[in-house]
PDB file of C-alpha atoms and ligand atoms in Angstrom:
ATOM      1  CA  UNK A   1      15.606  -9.439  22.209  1.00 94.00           C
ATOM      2  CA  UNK A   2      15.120  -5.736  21.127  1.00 97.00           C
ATOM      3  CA  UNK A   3      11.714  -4.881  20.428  1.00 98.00           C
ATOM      4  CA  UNK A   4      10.242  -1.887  18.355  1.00 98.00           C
ATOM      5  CA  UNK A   5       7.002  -0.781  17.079  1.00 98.00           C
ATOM      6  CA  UNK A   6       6.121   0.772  13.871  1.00 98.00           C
ATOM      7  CA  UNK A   7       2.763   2.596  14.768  1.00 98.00           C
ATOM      8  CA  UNK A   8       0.726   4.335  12.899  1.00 97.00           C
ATOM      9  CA  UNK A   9      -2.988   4.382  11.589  1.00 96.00           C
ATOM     10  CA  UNK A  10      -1.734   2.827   7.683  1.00 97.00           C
ATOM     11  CA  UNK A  11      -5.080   4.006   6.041  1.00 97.00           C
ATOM     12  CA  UNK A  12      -4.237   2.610   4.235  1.00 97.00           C
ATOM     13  CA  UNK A  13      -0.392   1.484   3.691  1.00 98.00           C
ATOM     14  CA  UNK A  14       2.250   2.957   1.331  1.00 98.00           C
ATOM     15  CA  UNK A  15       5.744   2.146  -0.312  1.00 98.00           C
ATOM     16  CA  UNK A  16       6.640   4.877   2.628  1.00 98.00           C
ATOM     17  CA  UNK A  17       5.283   3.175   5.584  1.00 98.00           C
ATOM     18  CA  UNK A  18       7.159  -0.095   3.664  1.00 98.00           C
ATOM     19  CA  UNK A  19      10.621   1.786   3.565  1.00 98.00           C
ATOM     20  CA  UNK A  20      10.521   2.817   7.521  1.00 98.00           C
ATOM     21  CA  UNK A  21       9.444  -1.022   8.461  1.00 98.00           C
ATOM     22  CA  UNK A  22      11.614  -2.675   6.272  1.00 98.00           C
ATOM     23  CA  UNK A  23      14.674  -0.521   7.807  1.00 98.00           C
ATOM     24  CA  UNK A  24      13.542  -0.710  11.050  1.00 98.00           C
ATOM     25  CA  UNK A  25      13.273  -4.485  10.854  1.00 98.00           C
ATOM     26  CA  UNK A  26      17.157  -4.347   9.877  1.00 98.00           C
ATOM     27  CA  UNK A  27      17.849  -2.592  12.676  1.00 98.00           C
ATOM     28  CA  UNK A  28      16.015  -4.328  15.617  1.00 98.00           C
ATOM     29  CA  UNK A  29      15.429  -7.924  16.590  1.00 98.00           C
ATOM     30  CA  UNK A  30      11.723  -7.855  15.836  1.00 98.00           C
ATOM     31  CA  UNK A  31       9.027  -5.308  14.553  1.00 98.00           C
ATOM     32  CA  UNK A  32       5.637  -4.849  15.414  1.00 98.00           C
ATOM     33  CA  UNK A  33       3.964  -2.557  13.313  1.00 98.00           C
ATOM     34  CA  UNK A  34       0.983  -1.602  15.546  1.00 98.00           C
ATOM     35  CA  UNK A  35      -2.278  -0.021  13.627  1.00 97.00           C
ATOM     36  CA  UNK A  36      -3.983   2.383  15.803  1.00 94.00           C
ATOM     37  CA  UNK A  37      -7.122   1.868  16.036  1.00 86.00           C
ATOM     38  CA  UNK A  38      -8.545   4.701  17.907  1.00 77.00           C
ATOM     39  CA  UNK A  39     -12.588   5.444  16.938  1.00 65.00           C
ATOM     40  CA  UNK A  40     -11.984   9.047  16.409  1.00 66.00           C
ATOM     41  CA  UNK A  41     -10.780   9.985  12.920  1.00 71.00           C
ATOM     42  CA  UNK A  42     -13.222   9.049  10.073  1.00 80.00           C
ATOM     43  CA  UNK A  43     -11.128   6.308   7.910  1.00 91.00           C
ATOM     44  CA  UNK A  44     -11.238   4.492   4.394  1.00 95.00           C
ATOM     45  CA  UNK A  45     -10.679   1.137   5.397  1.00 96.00           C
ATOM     46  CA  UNK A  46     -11.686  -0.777   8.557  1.00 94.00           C
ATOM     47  CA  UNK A  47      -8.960  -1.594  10.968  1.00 94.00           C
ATOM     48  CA  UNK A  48      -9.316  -5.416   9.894  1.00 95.00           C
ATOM     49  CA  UNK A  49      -8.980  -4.464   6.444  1.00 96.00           C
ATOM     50  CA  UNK A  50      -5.989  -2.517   7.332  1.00 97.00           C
ATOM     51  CA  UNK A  51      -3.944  -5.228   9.403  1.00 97.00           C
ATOM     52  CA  UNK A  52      -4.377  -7.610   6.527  1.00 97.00           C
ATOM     53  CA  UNK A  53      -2.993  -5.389   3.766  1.00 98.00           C
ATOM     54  CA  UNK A  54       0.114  -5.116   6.184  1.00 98.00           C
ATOM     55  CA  UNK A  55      -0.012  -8.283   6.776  1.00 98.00           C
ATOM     56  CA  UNK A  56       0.509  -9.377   3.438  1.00 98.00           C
ATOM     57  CA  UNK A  57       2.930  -6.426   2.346  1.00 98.00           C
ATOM     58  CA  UNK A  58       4.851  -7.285   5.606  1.00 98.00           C
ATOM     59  CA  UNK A  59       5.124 -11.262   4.779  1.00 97.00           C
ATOM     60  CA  UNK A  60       8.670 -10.695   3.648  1.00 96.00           C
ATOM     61  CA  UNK A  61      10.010  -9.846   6.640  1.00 98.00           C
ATOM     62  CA  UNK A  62      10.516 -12.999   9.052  1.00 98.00           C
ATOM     63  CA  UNK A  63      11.049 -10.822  12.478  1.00 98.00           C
ATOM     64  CA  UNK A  64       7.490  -8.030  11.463  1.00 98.00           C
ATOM     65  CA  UNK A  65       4.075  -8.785  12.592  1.00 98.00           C
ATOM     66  CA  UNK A  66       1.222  -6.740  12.889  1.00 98.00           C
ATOM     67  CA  UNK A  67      -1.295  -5.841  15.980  1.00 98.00           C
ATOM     68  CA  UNK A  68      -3.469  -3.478  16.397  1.00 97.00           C
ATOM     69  CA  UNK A  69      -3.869  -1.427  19.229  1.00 96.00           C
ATOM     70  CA  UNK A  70      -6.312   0.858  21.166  1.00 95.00           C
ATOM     71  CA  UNK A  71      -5.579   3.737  24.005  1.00 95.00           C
ATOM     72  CA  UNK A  72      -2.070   5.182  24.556  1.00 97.00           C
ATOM     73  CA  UNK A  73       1.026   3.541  22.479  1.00 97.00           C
ATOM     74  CA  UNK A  74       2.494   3.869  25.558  1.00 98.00           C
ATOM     75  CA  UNK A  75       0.685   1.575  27.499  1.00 98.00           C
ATOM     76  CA  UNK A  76       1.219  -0.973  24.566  1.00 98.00           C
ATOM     77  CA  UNK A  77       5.148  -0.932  24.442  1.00 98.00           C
ATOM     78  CA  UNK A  78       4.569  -1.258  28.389  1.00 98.00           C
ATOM     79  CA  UNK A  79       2.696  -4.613  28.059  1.00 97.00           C
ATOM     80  CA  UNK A  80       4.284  -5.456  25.282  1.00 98.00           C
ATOM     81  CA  UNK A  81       8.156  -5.425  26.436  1.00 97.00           C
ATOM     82  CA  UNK A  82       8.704  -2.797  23.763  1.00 98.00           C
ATOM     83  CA  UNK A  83      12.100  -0.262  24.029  1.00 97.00           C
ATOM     84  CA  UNK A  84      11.593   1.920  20.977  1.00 98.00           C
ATOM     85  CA  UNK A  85       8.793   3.660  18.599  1.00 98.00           C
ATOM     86  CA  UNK A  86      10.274   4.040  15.231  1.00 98.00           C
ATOM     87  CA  UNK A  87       8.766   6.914  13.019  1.00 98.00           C
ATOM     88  CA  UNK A  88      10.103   7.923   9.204  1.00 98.00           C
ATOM     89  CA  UNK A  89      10.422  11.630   9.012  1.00 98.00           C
ATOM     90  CA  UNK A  90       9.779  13.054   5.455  1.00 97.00           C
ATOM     91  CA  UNK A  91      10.843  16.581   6.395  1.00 97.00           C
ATOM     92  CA  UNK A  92      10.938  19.663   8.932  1.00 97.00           C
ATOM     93  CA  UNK A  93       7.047  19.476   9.243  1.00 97.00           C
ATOM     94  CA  UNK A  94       6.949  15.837  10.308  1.00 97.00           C
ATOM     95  CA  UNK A  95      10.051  16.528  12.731  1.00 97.00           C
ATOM     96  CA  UNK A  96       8.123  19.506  14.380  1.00 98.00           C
ATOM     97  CA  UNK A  97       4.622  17.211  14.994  1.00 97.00           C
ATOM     98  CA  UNK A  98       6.665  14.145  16.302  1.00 98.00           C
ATOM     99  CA  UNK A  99       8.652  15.296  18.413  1.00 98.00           C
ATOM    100  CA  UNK A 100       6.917  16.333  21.250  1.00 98.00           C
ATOM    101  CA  UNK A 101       4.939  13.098  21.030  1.00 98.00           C
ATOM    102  CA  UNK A 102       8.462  11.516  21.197  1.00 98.00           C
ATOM    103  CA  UNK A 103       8.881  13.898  24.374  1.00 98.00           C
ATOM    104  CA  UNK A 104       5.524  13.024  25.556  1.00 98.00           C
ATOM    105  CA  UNK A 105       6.069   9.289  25.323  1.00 98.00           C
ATOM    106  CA  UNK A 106       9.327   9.248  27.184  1.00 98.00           C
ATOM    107  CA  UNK A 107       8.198  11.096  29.775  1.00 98.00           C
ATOM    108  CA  UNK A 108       4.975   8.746  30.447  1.00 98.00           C
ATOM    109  CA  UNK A 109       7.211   5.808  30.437  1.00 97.00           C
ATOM    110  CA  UNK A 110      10.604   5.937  29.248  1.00 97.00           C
ATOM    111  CA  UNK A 111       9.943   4.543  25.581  1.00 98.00           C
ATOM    112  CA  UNK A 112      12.315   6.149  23.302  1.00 98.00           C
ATOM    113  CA  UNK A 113      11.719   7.502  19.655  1.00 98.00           C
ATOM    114  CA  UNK A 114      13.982   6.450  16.564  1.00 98.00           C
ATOM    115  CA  UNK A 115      13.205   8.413  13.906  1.00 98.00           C
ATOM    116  CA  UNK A 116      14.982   7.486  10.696  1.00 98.00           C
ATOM    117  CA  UNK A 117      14.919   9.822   7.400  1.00 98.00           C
ATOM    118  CA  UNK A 118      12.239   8.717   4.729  1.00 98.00           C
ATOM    119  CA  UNK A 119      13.873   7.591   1.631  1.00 97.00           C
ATOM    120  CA  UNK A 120      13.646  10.853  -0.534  1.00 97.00           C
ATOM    121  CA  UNK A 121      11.767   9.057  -3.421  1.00 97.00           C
ATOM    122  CA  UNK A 122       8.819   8.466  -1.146  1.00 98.00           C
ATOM    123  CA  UNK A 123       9.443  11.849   0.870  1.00 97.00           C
ATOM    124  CA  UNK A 124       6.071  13.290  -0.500  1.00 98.00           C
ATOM    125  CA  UNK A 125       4.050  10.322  -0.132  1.00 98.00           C
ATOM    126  CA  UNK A 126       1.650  10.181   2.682  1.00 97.00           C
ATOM    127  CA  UNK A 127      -1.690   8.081   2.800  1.00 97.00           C
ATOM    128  CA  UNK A 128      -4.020  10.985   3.069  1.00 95.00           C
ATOM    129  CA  UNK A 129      -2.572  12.259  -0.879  1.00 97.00           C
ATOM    130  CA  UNK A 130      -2.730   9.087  -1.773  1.00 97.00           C
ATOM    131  CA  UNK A 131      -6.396   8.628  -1.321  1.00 96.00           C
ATOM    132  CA  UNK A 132      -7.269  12.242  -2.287  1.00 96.00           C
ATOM    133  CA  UNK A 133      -5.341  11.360  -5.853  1.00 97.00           C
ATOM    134  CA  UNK A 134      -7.048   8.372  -5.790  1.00 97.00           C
ATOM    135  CA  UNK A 135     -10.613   9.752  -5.448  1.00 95.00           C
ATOM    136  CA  UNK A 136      -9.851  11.652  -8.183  1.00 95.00           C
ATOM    137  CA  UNK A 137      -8.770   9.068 -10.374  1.00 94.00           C
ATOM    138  CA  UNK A 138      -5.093  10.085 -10.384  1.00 97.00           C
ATOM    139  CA  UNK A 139      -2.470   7.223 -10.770  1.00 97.00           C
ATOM    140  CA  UNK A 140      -0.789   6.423  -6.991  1.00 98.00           C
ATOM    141  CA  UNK A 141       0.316   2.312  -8.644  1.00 98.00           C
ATOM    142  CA  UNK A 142       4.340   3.754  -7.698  1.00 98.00           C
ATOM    143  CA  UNK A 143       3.442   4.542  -4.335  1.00 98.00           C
ATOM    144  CA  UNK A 144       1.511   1.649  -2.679  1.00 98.00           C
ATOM    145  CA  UNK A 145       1.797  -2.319  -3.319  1.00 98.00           C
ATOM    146  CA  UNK A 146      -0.460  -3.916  -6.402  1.00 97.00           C
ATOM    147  CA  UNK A 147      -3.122  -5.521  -3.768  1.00 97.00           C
ATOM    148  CA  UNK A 148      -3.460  -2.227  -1.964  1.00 98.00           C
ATOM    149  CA  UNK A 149      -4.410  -0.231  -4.734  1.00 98.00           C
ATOM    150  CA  UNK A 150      -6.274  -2.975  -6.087  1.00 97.00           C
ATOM    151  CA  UNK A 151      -8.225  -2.435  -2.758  1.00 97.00           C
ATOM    152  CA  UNK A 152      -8.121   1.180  -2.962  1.00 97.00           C
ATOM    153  CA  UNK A 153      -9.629   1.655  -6.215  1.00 96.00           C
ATOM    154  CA  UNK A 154     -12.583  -0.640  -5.256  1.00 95.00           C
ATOM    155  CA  UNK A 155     -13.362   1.542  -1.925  1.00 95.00           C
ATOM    156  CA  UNK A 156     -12.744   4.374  -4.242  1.00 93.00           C
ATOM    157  CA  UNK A 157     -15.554   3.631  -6.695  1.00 92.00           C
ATOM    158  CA  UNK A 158     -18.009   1.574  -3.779  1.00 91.00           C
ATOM    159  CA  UNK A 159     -17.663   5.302  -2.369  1.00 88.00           C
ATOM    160  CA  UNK A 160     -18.936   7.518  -5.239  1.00 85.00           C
ATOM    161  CA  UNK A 161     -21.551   4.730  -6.191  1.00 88.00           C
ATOM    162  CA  UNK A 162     -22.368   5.556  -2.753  1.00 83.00           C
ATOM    163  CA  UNK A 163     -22.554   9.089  -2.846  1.00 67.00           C
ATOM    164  CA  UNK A 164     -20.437   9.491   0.309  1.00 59.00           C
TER     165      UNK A 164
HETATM  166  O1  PNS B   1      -0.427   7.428  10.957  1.00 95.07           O
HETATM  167  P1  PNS B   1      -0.783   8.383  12.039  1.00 95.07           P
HETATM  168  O2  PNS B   1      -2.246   8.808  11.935  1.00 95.07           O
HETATM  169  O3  PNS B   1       0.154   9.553  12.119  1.00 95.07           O
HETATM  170  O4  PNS B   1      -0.660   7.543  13.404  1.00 95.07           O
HETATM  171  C1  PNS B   1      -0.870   8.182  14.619  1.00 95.07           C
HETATM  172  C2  PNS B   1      -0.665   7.243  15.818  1.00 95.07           C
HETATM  173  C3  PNS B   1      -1.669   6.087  15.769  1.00 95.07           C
HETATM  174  C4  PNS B   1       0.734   6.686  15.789  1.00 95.07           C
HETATM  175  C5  PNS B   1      -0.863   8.155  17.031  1.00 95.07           C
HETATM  176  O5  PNS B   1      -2.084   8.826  16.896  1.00 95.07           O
HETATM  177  C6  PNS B   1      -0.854   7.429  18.348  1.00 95.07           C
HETATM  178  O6  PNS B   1       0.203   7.089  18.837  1.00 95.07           O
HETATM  179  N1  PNS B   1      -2.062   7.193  18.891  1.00 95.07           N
HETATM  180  C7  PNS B   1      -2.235   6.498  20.141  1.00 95.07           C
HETATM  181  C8  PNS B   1      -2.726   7.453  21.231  1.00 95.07           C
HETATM  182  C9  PNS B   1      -1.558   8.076  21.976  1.00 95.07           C
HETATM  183  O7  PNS B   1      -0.684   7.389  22.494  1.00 95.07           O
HETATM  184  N2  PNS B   1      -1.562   9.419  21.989  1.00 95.07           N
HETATM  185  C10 PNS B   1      -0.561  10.203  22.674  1.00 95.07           C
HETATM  186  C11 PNS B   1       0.626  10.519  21.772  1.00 95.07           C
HETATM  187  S1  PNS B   1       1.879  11.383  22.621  1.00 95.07           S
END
């Protein structure tokens, strides 16, 4: 049984986090697609609201489930019998930030690093555009699933009747 993880901090997820787990699940026996959830960066959605809008655009696949995780992704694969992280790399700049955390990672404890090329039709899409289009009232329906934007657009206007 080859295990791989997915990570990343899917905040929230898009048709481009869908094309890298959906390949990856072709590729290995099963995928966990692990949600960091790390205190430090300021996010949209809680990490419970998060792992459930993977966990429904994830219910096609039989051999993907979701965690979440906390610390190094290191120390997860460890305890979690896990033999490769895969990342989607949308271009150069993603290739030069990855890879020494795929050096990094090896070298703490032998986990290797698939990365497989994004699909160029969502090779611009990341979820930081995606919710500064949103906020602006821009149309991002091609790039994330119907219940995520749903979702999106909700947090979008709770926001500014917030004033935050
Ligand atoms: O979607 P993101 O924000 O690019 O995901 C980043 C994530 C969660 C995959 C990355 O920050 C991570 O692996 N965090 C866990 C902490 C860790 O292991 N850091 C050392 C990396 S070499």
């Amino acid at each position: 049984m080859r295990r791989a993880v997915c990570p990343g901090s899917f905040d929230p997820v898009t048709r481009g986090h869908l094309d890298i787990i959906g390949r990856a699940a072709a590729l290995f026996d099963e995928v966990v697609v692990a949600v960091g959830v790390n205190a430090s960066k300021r996010r949209l959605f809680e990490p419970e609201e998060r792992l459930a809008m993977l966990e429904q655009a994830c219910a096609e696949w039989d051999n993907v489930r979701v965690d979440g995780f906390t610390g190094l992704l290191t120390d997860y694969c460890a305890e979690n019998d896990v033999v490769a992280i895969v990342k989607g790399l949308r271009g150069p700049g993603d290739f030069e930030y990855e890879l020494p955390m795929a050096h990094m990672n090896v070298s703490l404890t032998g986990v290797e690093t698939v990365f497989v090329p994004t699909s160029p039709q969502w090779s611009f899409v990341s979820s930081s555009l995606i919710k500064e289009v949103a906020s602006f009232g821009g149309d991002v329906s091609p790039f994330v699933p119907g219940f995520v934007l749903e979702r999106l657009t909700a947090r979008v206007e709770e926001r500014r009747a917030g004033g935050a």
